[in-house]
Amino acid sequence: MKSVNKVAIIGTGVIGASWAAFYLSKGFQVSAFDPAADAELNLTTRVQSYLLDLFELEEHKQGDSESYITGLLNNLRFYQNIAEAVKDADFIQENGPERIDLKKQLYVQLTQNCPEDTIIASSSSGLKISDIQQDCVYPERIVLGHPFNPPHLLPLVEIIGGEKTHTKYIQDTFEFYQSLGKKPIL
């Protein structure tokens, strides 16, 4: 798998914000996009709360929680445009609504605007990856990366490929999550 420095979070509700806090706590640059009018404010508020959870769980706390959270928030950037949010992402964690029509439109946009070797992992809990990837460019890199909730605290992540997903990307996703302390399940 290519080196991951920047993770894009698409859909910044409760699950997306939890993923964002998780990735920030692991040292990644995080870009985020959500079309909701108040998404940026809600994301920041949720991420601050989730980062406080993570700080309080650290065994060897260094500094105070405010410094910890402020330092990590410096690595979070919210975009008003999906293309800008994913244009240089090394990994994408998608958390949009559970509607196949929206997911299909979203994935067409994602795959047209991110690097062709960027893995796109969906947090979907009820939709088939094969249905989502139908009209996409380079559909072989689209996987299910469904977390147990909340993802910033619980380590389990289900990984499933679709009909067009290449096994290399399934294995890369497994190894990526595992390297971050997650407990992926194929």
PDB file of C-alpha atoms in Angstrom:
ATOM      1  CA  MET A   1       0.000   0.000   0.000  1.00  0.00           C
ATOM      2  CA  LYS A   2       1.177   3.516  -0.686  1.00  0.00           C
ATOM      3  CA  SER A   3       2.179   5.643   2.275  1.00  0.00           C
ATOM      4  CA  VAL A   4      -0.774   7.351   3.945  1.00  0.00           C
ATOM      5  CA  ASN A   5      -0.297  10.895   5.189  1.00  0.00           C
ATOM      6  CA  LYS A   6      -3.672  12.445   4.440  1.00  0.00           C
ATOM      7  CA  VAL A   7      -7.064  10.899   5.120  1.00  0.00           C
ATOM      8  CA  ALA A   8     -10.246  12.416   3.719  1.00  0.00           C
ATOM      9  CA  ILE A   9     -13.451  12.093   5.722  1.00  0.00           C
ATOM     10  CA  ILE A  10     -16.551  12.335   3.560  1.00  0.00           C
ATOM     11  CA  GLY A  11     -19.694  12.772   5.623  1.00  0.00           C
ATOM     12  CA  THR A  12     -18.994  14.374   8.988  1.00  0.00           C
ATOM     13  CA  GLY A  13     -21.907  13.289  11.130  1.00  0.00           C
ATOM     14  CA  VAL A  14     -21.375  11.293  14.305  1.00  0.00           C
ATOM     15  CA  ILE A  15     -19.504   8.429  12.587  1.00  0.00           C
ATOM     16  CA  GLY A  16     -17.452  10.666  10.299  1.00  0.00           C
ATOM     17  CA  ALA A  17     -16.426  12.923  13.184  1.00  0.00           C
ATOM     18  CA  SER A  18     -15.458   9.892  15.252  1.00  0.00           C
ATOM     19  CA  TRP A  19     -13.287   8.602  12.398  1.00  0.00           C
ATOM     20  CA  ALA A  20     -11.783  12.093  12.021  1.00  0.00           C
ATOM     21  CA  ALA A  21     -10.802  12.180  15.707  1.00  0.00           C
ATOM     22  CA  PHE A  22      -9.320   8.693  15.415  1.00  0.00           C
ATOM     23  CA  TYR A  23      -7.195   9.590  12.378  1.00  0.00           C
ATOM     24  CA  LEU A  24      -6.092  12.895  13.929  1.00  0.00           C
ATOM     25  CA  SER A  25      -5.007  11.044  17.075  1.00  0.00           C
ATOM     26  CA  LYS A  26      -2.853   8.798  14.885  1.00  0.00           C
ATOM     27  CA  GLY A  27      -1.024  11.799  13.413  1.00  0.00           C
ATOM     28  CA  PHE A  28      -2.683  12.114  10.014  1.00  0.00           C
ATOM     29  CA  GLN A  29      -3.628  15.249   8.140  1.00  0.00           C
ATOM     30  CA  VAL A  30      -7.412  15.063   7.804  1.00  0.00           C
ATOM     31  CA  SER A  31      -9.503  16.794   5.174  1.00  0.00           C
ATOM     32  CA  ALA A  32     -13.273  16.725   5.524  1.00  0.00           C
ATOM     33  CA  PHE A  33     -16.350  17.413   3.447  1.00  0.00           C
ATOM     34  CA  ASP A  34     -20.062  17.352   4.179  1.00  0.00           C
ATOM     35  CA  PRO A  35     -22.712  19.346   2.283  1.00  0.00           C
ATOM     36  CA  ALA A  36     -24.806  20.129   5.381  1.00  0.00           C
ATOM     37  CA  ALA A  37     -25.018  23.847   6.205  1.00  0.00           C
ATOM     38  CA  ASP A  38     -23.692  23.456   9.762  1.00  0.00           C
ATOM     39  CA  ALA A  39     -21.318  20.564   9.085  1.00  0.00           C
ATOM     40  CA  GLU A  40     -18.047  22.379   9.798  1.00  0.00           C
ATOM     41  CA  LEU A  41     -19.160  23.637  13.211  1.00  0.00           C
ATOM     42  CA  ASN A  42     -20.675  20.269  14.160  1.00  0.00           C
ATOM     43  CA  LEU A  43     -17.521  18.455  13.047  1.00  0.00           C
ATOM     44  CA  THR A  44     -15.253  20.670  15.129  1.00  0.00           C
ATOM     45  CA  THR A  45     -17.478  20.352  18.194  1.00  0.00           C
ATOM     46  CA  ARG A  46     -17.715  16.570  17.933  1.00  0.00           C
ATOM     47  CA  VAL A  47     -14.024  16.077  17.165  1.00  0.00           C
ATOM     48  CA  GLN A  48     -13.042  18.145  20.211  1.00  0.00           C
ATOM     49  CA  SER A  49     -15.242  15.954  22.410  1.00  0.00           C
ATOM     50  CA  TYR A  50     -13.916  12.724  20.894  1.00  0.00           C
ATOM     51  CA  LEU A  51     -10.300  13.877  21.196  1.00  0.00           C
ATOM     52  CA  LEU A  52     -10.937  14.591  24.872  1.00  0.00           C
ATOM     53  CA  ASP A  53     -12.154  10.980  25.205  1.00  0.00           C
ATOM     54  CA  LEU A  54      -8.912   9.767  23.648  1.00  0.00           C
ATOM     55  CA  PHE A  55      -6.765  12.056  25.790  1.00  0.00           C
ATOM     56  CA  GLU A  56      -8.443  10.788  28.951  1.00  0.00           C
ATOM     57  CA  LEU A  57      -7.745   7.188  27.915  1.00  0.00           C
ATOM     58  CA  GLU A  58      -4.020   7.775  27.327  1.00  0.00           C
ATOM     59  CA  GLU A  59      -1.891   6.024  29.912  1.00  0.00           C
ATOM     60  CA  HIS A  60       1.046   8.394  29.595  1.00  0.00           C
ATOM     61  CA  LYS A  61      -0.600  11.785  29.241  1.00  0.00           C
ATOM     62  CA  GLN A  62       1.756  14.566  28.266  1.00  0.00           C
ATOM     63  CA  GLY A  63       0.625  18.153  28.694  1.00  0.00           C
ATOM     64  CA  ASP A  64      -2.923  19.244  29.222  1.00  0.00           C
ATOM     65  CA  SER A  65      -5.983  18.212  27.248  1.00  0.00           C
ATOM     66  CA  GLU A  66      -6.449  21.668  25.715  1.00  0.00           C
ATOM     67  CA  SER A  67      -2.947  21.670  24.201  1.00  0.00           C
ATOM     68  CA  TYR A  68      -3.416  18.111  22.974  1.00  0.00           C
ATOM     69  CA  ILE A  69      -6.728  18.896  21.275  1.00  0.00           C
ATOM     70  CA  THR A  70      -5.577  22.222  19.818  1.00  0.00           C
ATOM     71  CA  GLY A  71      -2.450  20.605  18.391  1.00  0.00           C
ATOM     72  CA  LEU A  72      -4.425  17.870  16.667  1.00  0.00           C
ATOM     73  CA  LEU A  73      -7.117  20.229  15.381  1.00  0.00           C
ATOM     74  CA  ASN A  74      -4.372  22.058  13.480  1.00  0.00           C
ATOM     75  CA  ASN A  75      -4.283  18.974  11.217  1.00  0.00           C
ATOM     76  CA  LEU A  76      -8.000  19.150  10.368  1.00  0.00           C
ATOM     77  CA  ARG A  77      -9.265  21.087   7.377  1.00  0.00           C
ATOM     78  CA  PHE A  78     -12.867  21.363   6.266  1.00  0.00           C
ATOM     79  CA  TYR A  79     -13.647  21.918   2.566  1.00  0.00           C
ATOM     80  CA  GLN A  80     -16.782  23.306   0.945  1.00  0.00           C
ATOM     81  CA  ASN A  81     -16.026  21.278  -2.192  1.00  0.00           C
ATOM     82  CA  ILE A  82     -15.702  17.485  -2.363  1.00  0.00           C
ATOM     83  CA  ALA A  83     -13.122  17.613  -5.162  1.00  0.00           C
ATOM     84  CA  GLU A  84     -10.797  19.772  -3.049  1.00  0.00           C
ATOM     85  CA  ALA A  85     -11.234  17.519  -0.019  1.00  0.00           C
ATOM     86  CA  VAL A  86     -10.141  14.360  -1.861  1.00  0.00           C
ATOM     87  CA  LYS A  87      -7.760  15.613  -4.558  1.00  0.00           C
ATOM     88  CA  ASP A  88      -4.616  14.560  -2.666  1.00  0.00           C
ATOM     89  CA  ALA A  89      -6.066  12.077  -0.173  1.00  0.00           C
ATOM     90  CA  ASP A  90      -4.110   8.867   0.385  1.00  0.00           C
ATOM     91  CA  PHE A  91      -7.111   7.110   1.991  1.00  0.00           C
ATOM     92  CA  ILE A  92     -10.802   8.056   2.044  1.00  0.00           C
ATOM     93  CA  GLN A  93     -13.236   7.081   4.791  1.00  0.00           C
ATOM     94  CA  GLU A  94     -16.766   7.701   3.508  1.00  0.00           C
ATOM     95  CA  ASN A  95     -19.695   8.057   5.918  1.00  0.00           C
ATOM     96  CA  GLY A  96     -22.611   9.330   3.875  1.00  0.00           C
ATOM     97  CA  PRO A  97     -26.308   8.519   4.298  1.00  0.00           C
ATOM     98  CA  GLU A  98     -27.463   4.926   3.775  1.00  0.00           C
ATOM     99  CA  ARG A  99     -29.169   5.584   0.456  1.00  0.00           C
ATOM    100  CA  ILE A 100     -27.915   3.753  -2.617  1.00  0.00           C
ATOM    101  CA  ASP A 101     -28.844   6.567  -5.010  1.00  0.00           C
ATOM    102  CA  LEU A 102     -26.783   9.068  -2.975  1.00  0.00           C
ATOM    103  CA  LYS A 103     -23.872   6.660  -2.491  1.00  0.00           C
ATOM    104  CA  LYS A 104     -23.653   5.927  -6.211  1.00  0.00           C
ATOM    105  CA  GLN A 105     -23.578   9.649  -7.074  1.00  0.00           C
ATOM    106  CA  LEU A 106     -21.080  10.302  -4.297  1.00  0.00           C
ATOM    107  CA  TYR A 107     -18.718   7.550  -5.432  1.00  0.00           C
ATOM    108  CA  VAL A 108     -18.742   8.766  -9.011  1.00  0.00           C
ATOM    109  CA  GLN A 109     -17.557  12.148  -7.675  1.00  0.00           C
ATOM    110  CA  LEU A 110     -15.009  10.599  -5.326  1.00  0.00           C
ATOM    111  CA  THR A 111     -13.454   8.346  -7.935  1.00  0.00           C
ATOM    112  CA  GLN A 112     -13.248  11.125 -10.512  1.00  0.00           C
ATOM    113  CA  ASN A 113     -11.470  13.513  -8.137  1.00  0.00           C
ATOM    114  CA  CYS A 114      -9.051  11.489  -6.022  1.00  0.00           C
ATOM    115  CA  PRO A 115      -5.810   9.770  -7.058  1.00  0.00           C
ATOM    116  CA  GLU A 116      -6.495   6.519  -8.913  1.00  0.00           C
ATOM    117  CA  ASP A 117      -4.719   4.383  -6.289  1.00  0.00           C
ATOM    118  CA  THR A 118      -6.478   5.895  -3.262  1.00  0.00           C
ATOM    119  CA  ILE A 119      -8.530   3.344  -1.340  1.00  0.00           C
ATOM    120  CA  ILE A 120     -12.092   4.440  -0.627  1.00  0.00           C
ATOM    121  CA  ALA A 121     -13.616   2.706   2.392  1.00  0.00           C
ATOM    122  CA  SER A 122     -17.323   3.014   3.094  1.00  0.00           C
ATOM    123  CA  SER A 123     -18.670   2.971   6.644  1.00  0.00           C
ATOM    124  CA  SER A 124     -21.957   1.702   5.210  1.00  0.00           C
ATOM    125  CA  SER A 125     -23.782  -0.842   7.324  1.00  0.00           C
ATOM    126  CA  GLY A 126     -26.480  -2.024   4.957  1.00  0.00           C
ATOM    127  CA  LEU A 127     -25.486  -1.412   1.348  1.00  0.00           C
ATOM    128  CA  LYS A 128     -23.493  -3.701  -0.934  1.00  0.00           C
ATOM    129  CA  ILE A 129     -20.138  -2.435  -2.165  1.00  0.00           C
ATOM    130  CA  SER A 130     -20.876  -4.075  -5.543  1.00  0.00           C
ATOM    131  CA  ASP A 131     -23.896  -1.785  -5.937  1.00  0.00           C
ATOM    132  CA  ILE A 132     -21.950   1.312  -4.863  1.00  0.00           C
ATOM    133  CA  GLN A 133     -19.013   0.728  -7.224  1.00  0.00           C
ATOM    134  CA  GLN A 134     -21.043   0.097 -10.425  1.00  0.00           C
ATOM    135  CA  ASP A 135     -20.411   3.424 -12.195  1.00  0.00           C
ATOM    136  CA  CYS A 136     -17.033   4.335 -10.706  1.00  0.00           C
ATOM    137  CA  VAL A 137     -13.625   4.988 -12.181  1.00  0.00           C
ATOM    138  CA  TYR A 138     -11.137   2.390 -10.826  1.00  0.00           C
ATOM    139  CA  PRO A 139     -13.798   0.512  -8.811  1.00  0.00           C
ATOM    140  CA  GLU A 140     -11.220  -2.078  -7.758  1.00  0.00           C
ATOM    141  CA  ARG A 141     -10.062   0.158  -4.869  1.00  0.00           C
ATOM    142  CA  ILE A 142     -13.505   0.517  -3.230  1.00  0.00           C
ATOM    143  CA  VAL A 143     -14.085  -1.503  -0.057  1.00  0.00           C
ATOM    144  CA  LEU A 144     -16.383  -1.637   2.920  1.00  0.00           C
ATOM    145  CA  GLY A 145     -14.633  -0.371   6.050  1.00  0.00           C
ATOM    146  CA  HIS A 146     -17.533  -0.563   8.495  1.00  0.00           C
ATOM    147  CA  PRO A 147     -16.615   0.352  12.079  1.00  0.00           C
ATOM    148  CA  PHE A 148     -18.081  -0.771  15.332  1.00  0.00           C
ATOM    149  CA  ASN A 149     -19.283   2.406  17.004  1.00  0.00           C
ATOM    150  CA  PRO A 150     -17.839   4.728  18.007  1.00  0.00           C
ATOM    151  CA  PRO A 151     -14.803   4.202  15.745  1.00  0.00           C
ATOM    152  CA  HIS A 152     -12.516   6.453  17.785  1.00  0.00           C
ATOM    153  CA  LEU A 153     -12.934   4.066  20.752  1.00  0.00           C
ATOM    154  CA  LEU A 154     -13.842   0.600  19.456  1.00  0.00           C
ATOM    155  CA  PRO A 155     -11.207  -1.316  17.497  1.00  0.00           C
ATOM    156  CA  LEU A 156     -13.329  -3.634  15.335  1.00  0.00           C
ATOM    157  CA  VAL A 157     -13.734  -2.855  11.623  1.00  0.00           C
ATOM    158  CA  GLU A 158     -15.422  -5.101   9.043  1.00  0.00           C
ATOM    159  CA  ILE A 159     -13.766  -5.199   5.626  1.00  0.00           C
ATOM    160  CA  ILE A 160     -15.598  -6.509   2.578  1.00  0.00           C
ATOM    161  CA  GLY A 161     -14.861  -6.151  -1.111  1.00  0.00           C
ATOM    162  CA  GLY A 162     -17.361  -5.898  -3.925  1.00  0.00           C
ATOM    163  CA  GLU A 163     -17.515  -7.794  -7.203  1.00  0.00           C
ATOM    164  CA  LYS A 164     -15.015  -5.393  -8.774  1.00  0.00           C
ATOM    165  CA  THR A 165     -12.739  -4.970  -5.743  1.00  0.00           C
ATOM    166  CA  HIS A 166      -9.197  -6.283  -6.231  1.00  0.00           C
ATOM    167  CA  THR A 167      -7.909  -8.481  -3.400  1.00  0.00           C
ATOM    168  CA  LYS A 168      -4.795  -6.287  -3.153  1.00  0.00           C
ATOM    169  CA  TYR A 169      -6.925  -3.375  -1.945  1.00  0.00           C
ATOM    170  CA  ILE A 170      -8.766  -5.556   0.560  1.00  0.00           C
ATOM    171  CA  GLN A 171      -5.423  -6.698   1.988  1.00  0.00           C
ATOM    172  CA  ASP A 172      -4.013  -3.149   1.961  1.00  0.00           C
ATOM    173  CA  THR A 173      -7.081  -1.901   3.845  1.00  0.00           C
ATOM    174  CA  PHE A 174      -6.740  -4.715   6.383  1.00  0.00           C
ATOM    175  CA  GLU A 175      -3.063  -3.917   6.966  1.00  0.00           C
ATOM    176  CA  PHE A 176      -3.707  -0.167   7.171  1.00  0.00           C
ATOM    177  CA  TYR A 177      -6.383  -0.520   9.847  1.00  0.00           C
ATOM    178  CA  GLN A 178      -4.291  -3.094  11.696  1.00  0.00           C
ATOM    179  CA  SER A 179      -1.244  -0.781  11.694  1.00  0.00           C
ATOM    180  CA  LEU A 180      -3.382   1.822  13.501  1.00  0.00           C
ATOM    181  CA  GLY A 181      -4.396  -0.553  16.280  1.00  0.00           C
ATOM    182  CA  LYS A 182      -7.735  -1.557  14.796  1.00  0.00           C
ATOM    183  CA  LYS A 183      -8.877  -5.177  14.807  1.00  0.00           C
ATOM    184  CA  PRO A 184     -10.045  -5.691  11.230  1.00  0.00           C
ATOM    185  CA  ILE A 185     -12.302  -8.596  10.292  1.00  0.00           C
ATOM    186  CA  LEU A 186     -12.469  -9.864   6.706  1.00  0.00           C
TER     187      LEU A 186
END
